[in-house]
Amino acid sequence: MSGRADSPYDSPEGSFASVVELLRARAEGSPDRVAYTFLSEGGADARLTFAGLDARARAIGAELQKAGGQGRRALLLFPPGLEFVTAFLGCLYAGAVAVPAYPPHKKRGLHRLSSIAADAEPALVLTTSALSPAIQAWAAQTSRGEEMRLLTTDLVPEGEARNWRDPRVGPEALAFLQYTSGSTGSPKGVMVSHGNIVSNEEMIRRAFDQSESSVIVSWLPLYHDMGLIGGVLQPLYVGASCVLMSPVTFLQRPRRWLEVISEYRATTSGGPNFAYDLCVRKIPAAEREGLDLSSWRVAFNGAEPVRAETLERFARAFGPQGFRARAFYPCYGLAEATLFVTGGEVEAEPHVESVSSAALQEGRAHDSDEGGRKALVGCGGPRPGERVLVVDPEARRPCAPGRVGEIWVAGASVARGYWNRPEETARVFGARLSAEAESPGDGDSYLRTGDLGYLRDGQLFVTGRLKDLIVVRGRNLYPQDIEYTVESRHPSLRPGCGAAFSVTVGDEERVVVVQEVDRRLEGAEADAVVVDIFGAVAQEHELSVHDVVLIRAGSIPKTSSGKIQRHACREGYLAGSLDAVTRRAPGPPETAEGAAEGAAVAAAGEAVLRREDLIALDAVGRRASVEDFLKGEAARVLRLPRTRLDARQPLVSLGMDSLAAVELKHAVEERLGVSISLSALLDEAGVAEVADEILRELEQAAAAPRSPLTSAGPQAESP
């Protein structure tokens, strides 16, 4: 691969004891090869060669070693970009344990981040000089603020690399903690070793047929398993070129993702269902012209059950641009197994089965018309050296082909457990088959994934979740986190008596909250509490709730031991049998009311809201027109009747999440040529405050008129 006969890359499997050894060899064998390119919106692109990456990792590693970081945890708080990559690898070069997390932003995500810090007990916090003031302000409010030393990695001098000492870490050494939940009470950090990483990267290399000639494009968040293991470390493992971009850049303009694939002749890229659906929805046929997707060999789809309809729509929409349906690569994985678990063969048509919906609910995947039909997409099979079973979770026996059970996994990629949670580690990572079900010599312990599925003809089909994990737009959300946020909003909301779950609305998963209330809460007060719940969940979890139902005390389904039965609650919700006090659900855009209102807003916008016309209006008329436009666009992206919007009410209290904020920001910029703050939309701003921001720029334009075409355009921001 590197052209040297003695290169370890001629046979990657088992060649490296650690990621440190891997990058050192890469820097020696291909020093001038560009490893990563980060595409910034409206600015210069940043690049790092393998030699440059090694030098920065050594410099940061040396600084961490000097600060006593070896063997200790280091919290990584970075915006999307190459500073995260160098900081992560710098931690590993120091022999420290990296803890990637999303940086704090005013009120959003503070509970999650503080709970991660409390659990991981980091000695150091790594960030950029630009984010340093915000990180310091957050740290001062935490119980561990005085125990965490702040290091701004972009200020570490290059010469520090000379002082680096090889930590000599081996396969068993802990590399990083991947936090899969941010509950204020019980975050879970998956302990991933260097050996786990090397094993999983080799699995991905073989499954995706990757080599140093591959070109990988990723917009996935770098602090999540798919973005980190698949988007950052896989290209390092195989020596491929990697092009990174911000998730907000993709959300704001999905076409940019496909443009980058086209321009760089990418061979590998992907994401969850919603990424492909967003492209189909947001890139009309006329804007697909000029794209060339013929180089795309591996369009992976993972992180949630893969939908056959998503694959069909995308292939149909972008077939004229050279996209081939056989490029789709459905796969299955989870953080507890580092990332990748199963996948098929590259450039093979996705395997789709049509089974009876009624039989599937009973745990049988039968080909009949009983109770309707459901299309399921196969996620391939296990790779060499790995075992994947479907097990009856009660009897602990493998299920027959076509029988639904819990997915169990064993192999070198399975992580070491949960940080500081020995009992849960033993339960989840130490599962064993019943003695009579074990084969001779089979003493393996298995990871219980909590996911349901079945095996047939070498294909794994994922059908649902034994655990109550919610997956929305590729994000894993734990219902107890949402329930905790909800129950703390008002004294009449009964603690431990709420349920959060997902339902399918159109083609996407949406979240519903059901919560018991004391009998004294009713009428206007109940309505106000529901509105507050929408805002609290949006602000804390960046999630737009589809529906909130308040029910009478004592009516939520529970087990005999007092545990909430979320599945039974979901069934009651769908059947309309809950004992509701009040409810409030956004009207979906496909309703007659929503369609008519959307058409009216669009027509009014075309007729009135042009930048030059607004500038010509007096101050009163300008404000009225801008607020009217914003109300219409906000109602559209939030799926709310326009009458429910108050100009002074924070948009997050109405369910504004990152994707909705990006849509609203894009609509304003496209129509008015005015760039508005994404962070304001996700904090406390309402229509009136956003209008103020637009009007200030328009007033400047009125004093010195300019064409919208000369606008700097949208800037990428952290959502």
XYZ file of C-alpha atoms in Angstrom, residues 13-706:
694
model
C -4.531 -7.151 10.219
C -2.777 -7.522 13.552
C 0.096 -5.227 12.547
C -0.511 -2.491 15.103
C -0.751 -2.643 18.858
C -2.201 0.864 19.136
C -3.418 3.910 17.254
C -0.164 5.634 18.219
C 1.888 2.982 16.459
C -0.483 3.215 13.495
C -0.076 6.972 12.975
C 3.677 6.877 13.562
C 4.045 4.305 10.798
C 1.760 6.298 8.522
C 3.810 9.463 9.027
C 7.007 7.556 8.259
C 5.671 5.751 5.182
C 3.612 8.548 3.579
C 4.700 11.797 5.242
C 3.551 14.222 2.544
C 0.239 12.584 1.736
C -2.749 14.726 2.719
C -4.570 12.860 5.465
C -7.493 15.220 6.166
C -9.122 18.168 4.486
C -11.720 20.147 6.413
C -14.080 22.205 4.269
C -15.149 25.370 6.028
C -18.082 27.384 4.745
C -16.991 30.763 3.422
C -13.348 30.374 4.496
C -10.073 28.709 3.590
C -9.985 24.924 3.645
C -7.659 23.348 6.224
C -5.401 20.393 5.431
C -3.112 18.070 7.361
C -0.550 15.641 5.968
C 0.273 12.473 7.864
C 3.581 14.025 8.949
C 1.817 17.210 10.034
C -0.791 15.218 11.930
C 1.914 13.243 13.713
C 3.784 16.436 14.620
C 0.682 18.109 16.087
C -0.257 14.933 17.978
C 3.250 14.761 19.447
C 3.154 18.430 20.463
C -0.238 18.129 22.161
C 0.739 14.771 23.641
C 3.912 16.281 25.122
C 1.921 19.151 26.638
C -0.506 16.664 28.181
C 2.325 14.554 29.534
C 3.867 17.672 31.068
C 0.504 18.378 32.719
C 0.376 14.884 34.213
C -2.245 13.593 31.779
C -0.844 10.117 31.134
C -3.345 7.509 32.303
C -5.959 10.165 33.144
C -9.093 11.324 31.367
C -9.128 14.408 29.133
C -12.446 15.975 28.138
C -12.463 17.153 24.492
C -14.734 20.131 23.719
C -14.265 21.291 20.131
C -16.297 22.614 17.219
C -16.130 20.543 14.012
C -12.663 20.800 12.486
C -9.125 19.481 12.475
C -8.383 20.800 15.984
C -10.591 18.000 17.287
C -8.671 15.407 15.245
C -5.252 16.564 16.481
C -6.489 16.842 20.082
C -7.991 13.345 20.044
C -4.796 11.831 18.660
C -2.730 14.008 21.008
C -4.546 12.396 23.938
C -3.669 8.944 22.664
C -0.050 10.029 22.078
C 0.095 11.140 25.720
C -1.275 7.842 26.977
C -4.334 9.748 28.214
C -7.956 8.656 27.829
C -9.906 10.926 25.480
C -13.501 11.818 26.379
C -15.114 13.439 23.309
C -18.198 15.547 24.028
C -20.217 18.372 22.546
C -19.089 21.811 23.790
C -21.524 23.789 25.951
C -23.581 26.511 24.385
C -25.308 28.804 26.885
C -28.263 26.790 28.213
C -28.159 23.916 25.748
C -26.569 20.625 26.697
C -25.217 21.832 30.047
C -26.788 19.031 32.099
C -25.475 16.383 29.722
C -21.950 17.786 29.712
C -21.843 18.288 33.485
C -23.019 14.728 34.080
C -20.344 13.383 31.720
C -17.699 15.388 33.570
C -18.958 14.119 36.919
C -18.829 10.514 35.707
C -15.521 10.596 33.795
C -13.752 12.812 36.386
C -11.376 14.351 33.804
C -8.127 15.895 34.966
C -7.914 18.061 31.855
C -10.261 19.840 29.480
C -9.036 20.427 25.925
C -10.553 23.094 23.703
C -9.695 25.995 21.389
C -8.751 29.512 22.426
C -11.978 30.781 20.823
C -14.128 28.493 22.981
C -12.004 28.864 26.097
C -14.105 31.632 27.772
C -17.317 29.610 27.399
C -15.617 26.465 28.697
C -14.206 28.329 31.686
C -17.650 29.746 32.493
C -19.168 26.264 32.323
C -16.401 24.672 34.398
C -16.807 27.291 37.124
C -20.396 26.118 37.609
C -19.533 22.420 37.969
C -18.520 20.537 41.074
C -15.222 19.564 39.407
C -14.314 23.012 38.087
C -11.254 23.435 40.316
C -9.986 19.927 39.564
C -9.953 20.277 35.763
C -7.018 21.989 34.055
C -7.836 23.797 30.815
C -5.568 23.342 27.788
C -6.082 25.309 24.564
C -4.565 23.037 21.953
C -4.297 25.617 19.165
C -1.829 27.561 21.352
C 0.494 24.591 21.909
C 3.774 25.484 20.109
C 5.012 23.219 17.326
C 8.387 22.859 19.046
C 6.772 21.029 21.924
C 6.755 17.910 19.708
C 10.457 17.429 20.531
C 9.573 16.729 24.156
C 7.138 13.897 23.444
C 7.786 10.490 25.003
C 6.245 7.367 23.511
C 3.759 6.094 26.144
C 4.211 2.509 24.876
C 0.515 1.735 25.083
C -0.637 -1.713 24.001
C -3.901 -3.227 22.738
C -5.400 -3.440 26.241
C -4.782 0.238 27.025
C -7.897 2.379 27.230
C -8.076 4.851 24.321
C -11.305 6.781 24.874
C -14.709 6.837 26.531
C -17.673 7.027 24.153
C -20.640 8.405 26.068
C -23.858 6.966 24.718
C -26.173 8.709 27.146
C -26.142 12.093 28.785
C -28.715 11.577 31.523
C -28.382 14.015 34.399
C -28.367 11.003 36.674
C -26.606 8.159 34.882
C -24.368 8.796 31.859
C -22.702 5.716 30.392
C -19.169 5.850 29.025
C -18.217 2.907 26.814
C -14.575 1.970 27.448
C -12.888 1.532 24.052
C -9.326 0.183 23.992
C -6.626 0.588 21.347
C -7.133 -3.088 20.492
C -10.888 -2.529 20.031
C -10.175 0.301 17.595
C -7.614 -1.617 15.531
C -9.880 -4.683 15.381
C -12.934 -2.684 14.312
C -11.016 -0.659 11.737
C -9.797 -3.888 10.159
C -13.382 -5.161 10.036
C -14.509 -1.954 8.329
C -11.563 -2.083 5.906
C -12.506 -5.558 4.770
C -16.248 -4.952 4.752
C -16.007 -1.683 2.776
C -13.103 -2.929 0.601
C -11.044 0.134 1.542
C -7.452 0.948 0.624
C -5.219 4.000 0.440
C -6.820 4.769 -2.929
C -10.188 5.240 -1.227
C -11.589 8.750 -0.771
C -13.816 9.148 2.283
C -16.199 12.069 2.825
C -17.899 12.639 6.180
C -20.153 15.299 7.713
C -20.995 13.126 10.745
C -20.305 14.585 14.222
C -16.711 13.840 15.191
C -17.527 13.146 18.831
C -19.958 10.309 18.003
C -18.920 6.749 17.204
C -19.866 6.773 13.514
C -18.109 10.072 12.809
C -15.037 9.224 14.888
C -14.451 5.541 14.091
C -15.756 5.623 10.518
C -15.037 9.199 9.471
C -11.713 9.944 11.203
C -9.929 6.734 12.214
C -10.836 4.499 9.260
C -9.056 6.724 6.694
C -6.066 6.869 9.047
C -6.079 3.069 9.303
C -6.057 2.471 5.550
C -4.116 5.595 4.569
C -6.979 7.034 2.550
C -7.734 10.671 1.825
C -10.493 12.039 4.049
C -12.629 15.125 3.453
C -14.509 16.378 6.502
C -17.260 18.966 6.742
C -19.436 20.334 9.519
C -22.785 18.657 10.235
C -24.380 22.115 10.071
C -23.004 22.629 6.569
C -24.792 19.469 5.498
C -28.025 20.296 7.316
C -28.029 23.821 5.950
C -27.341 22.790 2.383
C -27.584 19.017 1.767
C -26.465 19.501 -1.820
C -23.033 20.484 -0.495
C -22.502 16.915 0.731
C -23.187 15.537 -2.727
C -21.110 18.298 -4.332
C -18.101 17.250 -2.244
C -18.605 13.599 -3.186
C -18.762 14.680 -6.825
C -15.788 17.087 -6.707
C -13.419 14.822 -4.755
C -14.539 11.621 -6.529
C -15.372 10.057 -3.188
C -15.708 6.305 -2.930
C -17.151 6.105 0.609
C -19.652 8.242 2.483
C -22.952 7.837 4.260
C -25.181 8.423 7.248
C -28.536 7.478 8.744
C -31.842 7.335 6.841
C -32.624 10.986 7.442
C -29.507 12.137 5.543
C -30.657 10.473 2.328
C -34.265 11.568 2.877
C -33.139 15.167 3.431
C -31.286 15.169 0.110
C -34.347 13.939 -1.756
C -36.583 16.483 -0.039
C -34.292 19.515 -0.197
C -32.584 19.092 -3.567
C -35.143 19.544 -6.359
C -34.557 17.935 -9.732
C -33.278 21.157 -11.289
C -30.548 21.457 -8.630
C -29.349 17.884 -9.150
C -27.861 18.832 -12.484
C -24.075 18.953 -12.500
C -23.605 16.300 -9.808
C -21.617 13.192 -10.706
C -22.054 10.444 -8.120
C -20.654 7.614 -10.215
C -17.511 7.266 -8.042
C -19.600 6.474 -4.923
C -19.016 2.751 -4.228
C -20.037 2.503 -0.555
C -23.064 4.575 0.494
C -23.364 3.175 3.987
C -26.566 3.501 5.962
C -26.426 2.734 9.648
C -27.187 3.955 13.197
C -30.875 3.069 12.946
C -33.046 0.440 11.195
C -32.541 0.951 7.467
C -35.726 1.733 5.532
C -36.249 0.207 2.105
C -38.309 3.249 1.062
C -35.363 5.547 1.805
C -33.041 3.529 -0.420
C -35.558 3.413 -3.250
C -36.327 7.136 -3.180
C -32.701 8.215 -3.133
C -31.648 5.806 -5.887
C -34.555 6.946 -8.056
C -33.875 10.645 -7.432
C -30.119 10.556 -8.039
C -29.832 7.737 -10.563
C -29.549 10.287 -13.388
C -26.492 11.700 -11.576
C -24.705 8.355 -11.722
C -25.719 6.960 -8.346
C -26.144 3.184 -8.449
C -28.575 1.399 -6.141
C -25.994 -1.318 -5.521
C -23.740 1.304 -3.913
C -26.038 1.266 -0.880
C -24.400 -0.555 2.005
C -26.841 -1.253 4.866
C -24.987 -2.096 8.059
C -25.503 -2.508 11.776
C -23.405 -1.404 14.715
C -23.299 0.294 18.087
C -20.834 2.089 20.346
C -20.581 -0.893 22.707
C -19.004 -2.838 19.843
C -16.733 0.138 18.983
C -18.882 0.774 15.876
C -19.270 -1.803 13.103
C -20.903 -5.206 13.661
C -22.409 -6.503 10.415
C -22.471 -5.572 6.752
C -22.863 -7.152 3.338
C -20.732 -7.216 0.228
C -19.641 -4.045 -1.562
C -21.590 -3.316 -4.768
C -24.162 -6.016 -4.053
C -27.850 -5.089 -4.223
C -29.328 -4.528 -0.746
C -31.210 -7.584 0.475
C -34.861 -6.703 1.163
C -37.460 -9.092 2.605
C -41.199 -8.522 2.716
C -42.721 -10.205 5.765
C -46.040 -10.304 7.570
C -46.448 -7.355 9.961
C -48.735 -9.334 12.267
C -46.384 -12.320 12.435
C -43.445 -10.000 13.077
C -45.161 -8.584 16.141
C -45.353 -12.149 17.431
C -41.639 -12.694 16.810
C -41.901 -14.570 13.492
C -40.572 -13.335 10.137
C -42.972 -15.081 7.759
C -43.635 -14.449 4.098
C -47.421 -14.111 4.112
C -50.127 -11.455 3.776
C -51.209 -11.950 7.383
C -51.941 -8.538 8.942
C -50.259 -6.495 6.212
C -46.673 -6.533 5.062
C -43.438 -4.845 6.122
C -40.258 -4.455 4.077
C -37.068 -5.155 6.039
C -33.530 -4.460 4.829
C -30.788 -6.964 5.592
C -27.658 -5.606 7.281
C -25.297 -8.341 6.124
C -23.589 -10.816 8.389
C -20.723 -11.041 10.888
C -17.123 -10.635 9.787
C -14.255 -13.107 10.366
C -13.355 -13.474 14.036
C -16.722 -12.204 15.224
C -19.829 -14.025 16.448
C -23.342 -12.629 16.068
C -26.273 -14.564 17.499
C -29.993 -13.921 17.831
C -30.960 -15.179 21.277
C -34.140 -15.737 23.249
C -33.302 -13.297 26.073
C -35.241 -15.264 28.695
C -34.136 -18.821 27.840
C -30.679 -17.640 26.651
C -30.863 -20.009 23.691
C -30.097 -19.121 20.047
C -33.245 -18.593 17.992
C -34.049 -20.562 14.879
C -33.666 -18.740 11.537
C -36.558 -16.324 11.067
C -37.348 -16.097 14.788
C -36.961 -12.670 16.392
C -34.732 -12.364 19.456
C -32.079 -10.151 21.008
C -28.878 -9.575 19.023
C -25.775 -10.775 20.914
C -22.206 -10.059 19.763
C -18.782 -11.467 20.706
C -15.365 -10.582 19.316
C -12.295 -8.386 19.631
C -14.238 -5.221 18.767
C -16.586 -5.512 21.744
C -15.616 -2.783 24.206
C -14.444 -3.403 27.762
C -17.629 -2.243 29.426
C -19.051 0.926 30.965
C -16.791 3.270 32.895
C -17.305 2.963 36.663
C -20.403 0.763 36.228
C -19.307 -2.801 37.099
C -22.788 -4.225 37.665
C -24.163 -2.937 34.379
C -20.965 -3.991 32.618
C -21.414 -7.546 33.907
C -25.065 -7.609 32.842
C -24.607 -6.098 29.353
C -21.106 -7.278 28.371
C -20.981 -10.607 30.221
C -24.034 -12.449 28.873
C -23.713 -16.189 28.460
C -25.829 -18.804 26.760
C -27.533 -21.349 28.977
C -25.304 -24.365 29.669
C -27.381 -26.696 27.515
C -27.329 -24.216 24.611
C -23.540 -23.862 24.515
C -21.593 -25.706 21.877
C -18.588 -27.775 23.013
C -15.826 -25.363 23.918
C -18.129 -22.359 23.660
C -17.457 -20.395 26.813
C -17.654 -16.939 25.239
C -19.339 -14.058 26.977
C -21.479 -11.838 24.742
C -22.537 -8.230 24.472
C -26.294 -7.902 24.825
C -27.099 -5.161 22.324
C -30.692 -4.620 23.437
C -31.679 -4.638 19.752
C -34.134 -7.125 18.282
C -33.730 -8.914 14.980
C -33.512 -12.232 13.201
C -30.995 -14.113 11.091
C -31.751 -15.776 7.781
C -29.402 -16.924 5.011
C -26.443 -15.117 6.554
C -28.298 -11.795 6.808
C -29.123 -9.934 10.008
C -32.459 -8.092 9.952
C -32.978 -5.514 12.706
C -36.647 -5.300 13.683
C -36.808 -3.137 16.798
C -35.454 -2.593 20.276
C -35.684 -4.686 23.397
C -34.385 -1.659 25.238
C -36.286 1.618 25.031
C -33.652 3.528 23.095
C -35.132 6.147 20.778
C -33.372 6.884 17.467
C -34.288 10.159 15.752
C -32.328 11.409 12.735
C -29.453 9.102 13.621
C -29.236 10.291 17.238
C -29.570 7.850 20.125
C -31.869 9.283 22.793
C -32.604 7.617 26.097
C -36.228 8.028 27.183
C -35.312 8.412 30.834
C -33.295 11.533 29.942
C -36.333 13.131 28.288
C -38.630 11.985 31.079
C -36.356 13.542 33.700
C -36.435 16.869 31.853
C -40.237 16.744 31.609
C -41.096 15.808 35.187
C -38.966 18.630 36.594
C -40.873 21.377 34.764
C -43.785 21.745 37.194
C -44.640 20.519 40.708
C -47.868 18.953 39.412
C -45.980 16.594 37.095
C -45.556 13.335 38.992
C -41.922 12.129 39.172
C -41.365 8.649 37.794
C -44.758 8.669 36.099
C -43.890 9.683 32.549
C -42.984 7.888 29.335
C -41.140 9.029 26.220
C -41.246 6.897 23.087
C -41.140 7.221 19.323
C -43.851 6.867 16.705
C -43.598 6.937 12.938
C -45.034 10.099 11.376
C -44.857 10.037 7.599
C -41.359 8.759 6.862
C -39.617 9.713 10.082
C -39.467 8.813 13.759
C -40.930 11.444 16.107
C -41.000 11.582 19.893
C -44.137 11.574 22.038
C -44.216 12.386 25.754
C -46.930 11.064 28.078
C -46.905 12.378 31.650
C -49.131 11.912 34.689
C -50.367 15.055 36.453
C -52.056 15.746 39.760
C -55.806 16.245 39.419
C -55.518 19.927 40.268
C -53.708 20.710 36.996
C -56.189 21.491 34.229
C -57.401 24.066 31.726
C -55.156 27.004 30.819
C -52.544 26.003 33.387
C -52.244 22.546 31.824
C -51.861 24.127 28.390
C -49.072 26.376 29.701
C -47.254 23.399 31.220
C -47.429 21.515 27.921
C -45.918 24.486 26.080
C -43.153 24.616 28.703
C -42.453 20.900 28.169
C -42.007 21.447 24.428
C -39.492 24.198 25.083
C -37.580 22.363 27.825
C -37.077 19.226 25.715
C -36.060 21.277 22.665
C -33.571 23.297 24.693
C -32.049 20.461 26.700
C -32.038 17.705 24.064
C -32.233 19.667 20.775
C -35.331 17.660 19.984
C -38.653 18.732 18.544
C -41.371 16.772 20.344
C -44.263 15.646 18.158
C -46.900 15.397 20.890
C -47.305 15.881 24.635
C -50.176 14.151 26.431
C -50.925 14.855 30.090
C -52.857 11.994 31.688
C -54.626 11.520 34.996
C -52.753 10.350 38.085
C -52.441 6.587 38.395
C -53.311 5.868 34.755
C -49.896 5.280 33.170
C -49.162 1.580 32.438
C -46.724 0.039 34.930
C -45.415 -3.410 35.733
C -46.275 -5.122 39.020
C -42.926 -3.893 40.360
C -43.751 -0.288 39.468
C -41.687 0.118 36.276
C -43.103 2.227 33.433
C -44.299 0.113 30.496
C -43.282 2.384 27.642
C -44.388 -0.059 24.950
C -47.849 -0.380 26.505
C -48.024 3.393 26.821
C -47.134 3.724 23.144
C -49.879 1.243 22.203
C -52.386 3.199 24.280
C -51.325 6.420 22.604
C -51.726 4.970 19.111
C -55.095 3.455 20.055
C -56.299 6.724 21.614
C -57.078 4.955 24.892
C -54.991 7.076 27.301
C -56.881 8.900 30.058
C -55.853 12.336 28.801
C -56.260 15.629 30.662
C -54.889 17.714 27.789
C -52.677 17.273 24.761
C -51.080 19.393 22.116
C -49.576 18.036 18.910
C -48.236 20.089 16.012
C -50.381 19.720 12.932
C -48.381 17.799 10.295
C -47.603 19.736 7.119
C -49.577 17.332 4.947
C -52.914 18.381 6.499
C -55.197 20.562 4.399
C -54.701 23.437 6.856
C -50.936 23.120 6.731
C -50.792 22.749 2.947
C -53.054 25.736 2.313
C -51.191 27.903 4.794
C -47.819 26.878 3.374
C -48.947 27.776 -0.141
C -50.246 31.130 1.059
C -46.990 31.910 2.856
C -44.960 30.996 -0.208
C -47.138 33.104 -2.485
C -47.011 36.082 -0.151
C -43.260 35.756 0.160
C -42.753 35.691 -3.589
C -44.998 38.723 -4.046
C -43.790 40.905 -1.171
C -40.659 39.752 0.561
C -37.858 40.730 -1.709
C -34.856 42.455 -0.184
C -35.111 45.541 -2.345
C -38.837 45.935 -1.599
C -38.241 45.692 2.142
C -35.521 48.312 2.026
C -37.943 50.646 0.237
C -40.589 50.340 2.991
C -40.810 52.612 6.017
C -39.704 51.242 9.397
C -43.210 50.183 10.492
C -44.004 48.408 7.237
C -40.608 46.764 7.137
C -41.021 45.268 10.632
C -44.554 44.071 9.945
C -43.474 42.368 6.714
C -40.432 40.702 8.265
C -42.356 39.418 11.305
C -45.143 38.139 9.074
C -42.627 36.288 6.904
C -40.844 34.822 9.939
C -44.083 33.607 11.491
C -45.015 31.821 8.300
C -41.594 30.193 7.886
C -41.368 29.241 11.579
C -44.832 27.675 11.418
C -43.745 25.687 8.366
C -40.526 24.252 9.839
C -42.103 23.624 13.262
C -45.233 22.071 11.733
C -47.477 24.356 13.740
C -50.548 26.360 12.766
C -49.471 29.965 12.322
C -51.990 31.072 14.958
C -49.975 29.311 17.669
C -46.969 31.575 17.223
C -46.485 34.522 19.536
C -43.794 36.953 18.338
C -42.232 37.136 21.827
C -42.286 33.409 22.625
C -38.859 31.700 22.343
C -38.866 29.441 19.321
C -37.215 26.627 21.296
C -40.308 26.535 23.511
C -42.270 25.631 20.386
C -39.987 22.720 19.524
C -37.202 24.370 17.507
C -34.339 21.886 17.116
C -31.091 22.057 15.125
C -32.563 20.869 11.841
C -35.595 23.182 12.071
C -33.296 26.100 12.957
C -31.115 25.409 9.928
C -34.198 25.285 7.680
C -35.437 28.632 9.008
C -31.976 30.198 8.706
C -31.691 28.963 5.122
C -35.131 30.339 4.193
C -34.211 33.793 5.507
C -30.848 33.828 3.762
C -32.269 32.548 0.476
C -35.120 35.098 0.392
C -33.541 38.160 1.995
C -29.794 37.684 1.594
C -29.488 38.244 5.359
C -27.471 35.895 7.586
C -29.121 35.294 10.970
C -27.600 33.671 14.035
C -28.221 29.952 14.362
C -27.277 30.091 18.036
C -29.950 32.746 18.685
C -32.618 30.508 17.169
C -31.586 27.717 19.529
C -31.459 29.867 22.648
C -34.163 32.277 23.783
C -34.942 34.219 20.602
C -38.501 34.554 19.377
C -39.816 35.896 16.091
C -39.499 39.478 17.350
C -35.815 39.083 18.305
C -34.963 37.399 15.004
C -36.786 40.201 13.194
C -34.637 42.734 15.106
C -31.503 41.024 13.812
C -32.772 41.066 10.216
C -33.895 44.674 10.433
C -30.509 45.857 11.689
C -28.808 44.442 8.621
C -31.511 45.755 6.310
C -31.118 49.235 7.774
C -27.411 49.102 7.037
C -28.223 47.955 3.522
C -30.692 50.823 3.116
C -27.901 53.268 3.943
C -25.522 51.567 1.507
C -27.585 49.396 -0.875
C -25.953 46.256 -2.219
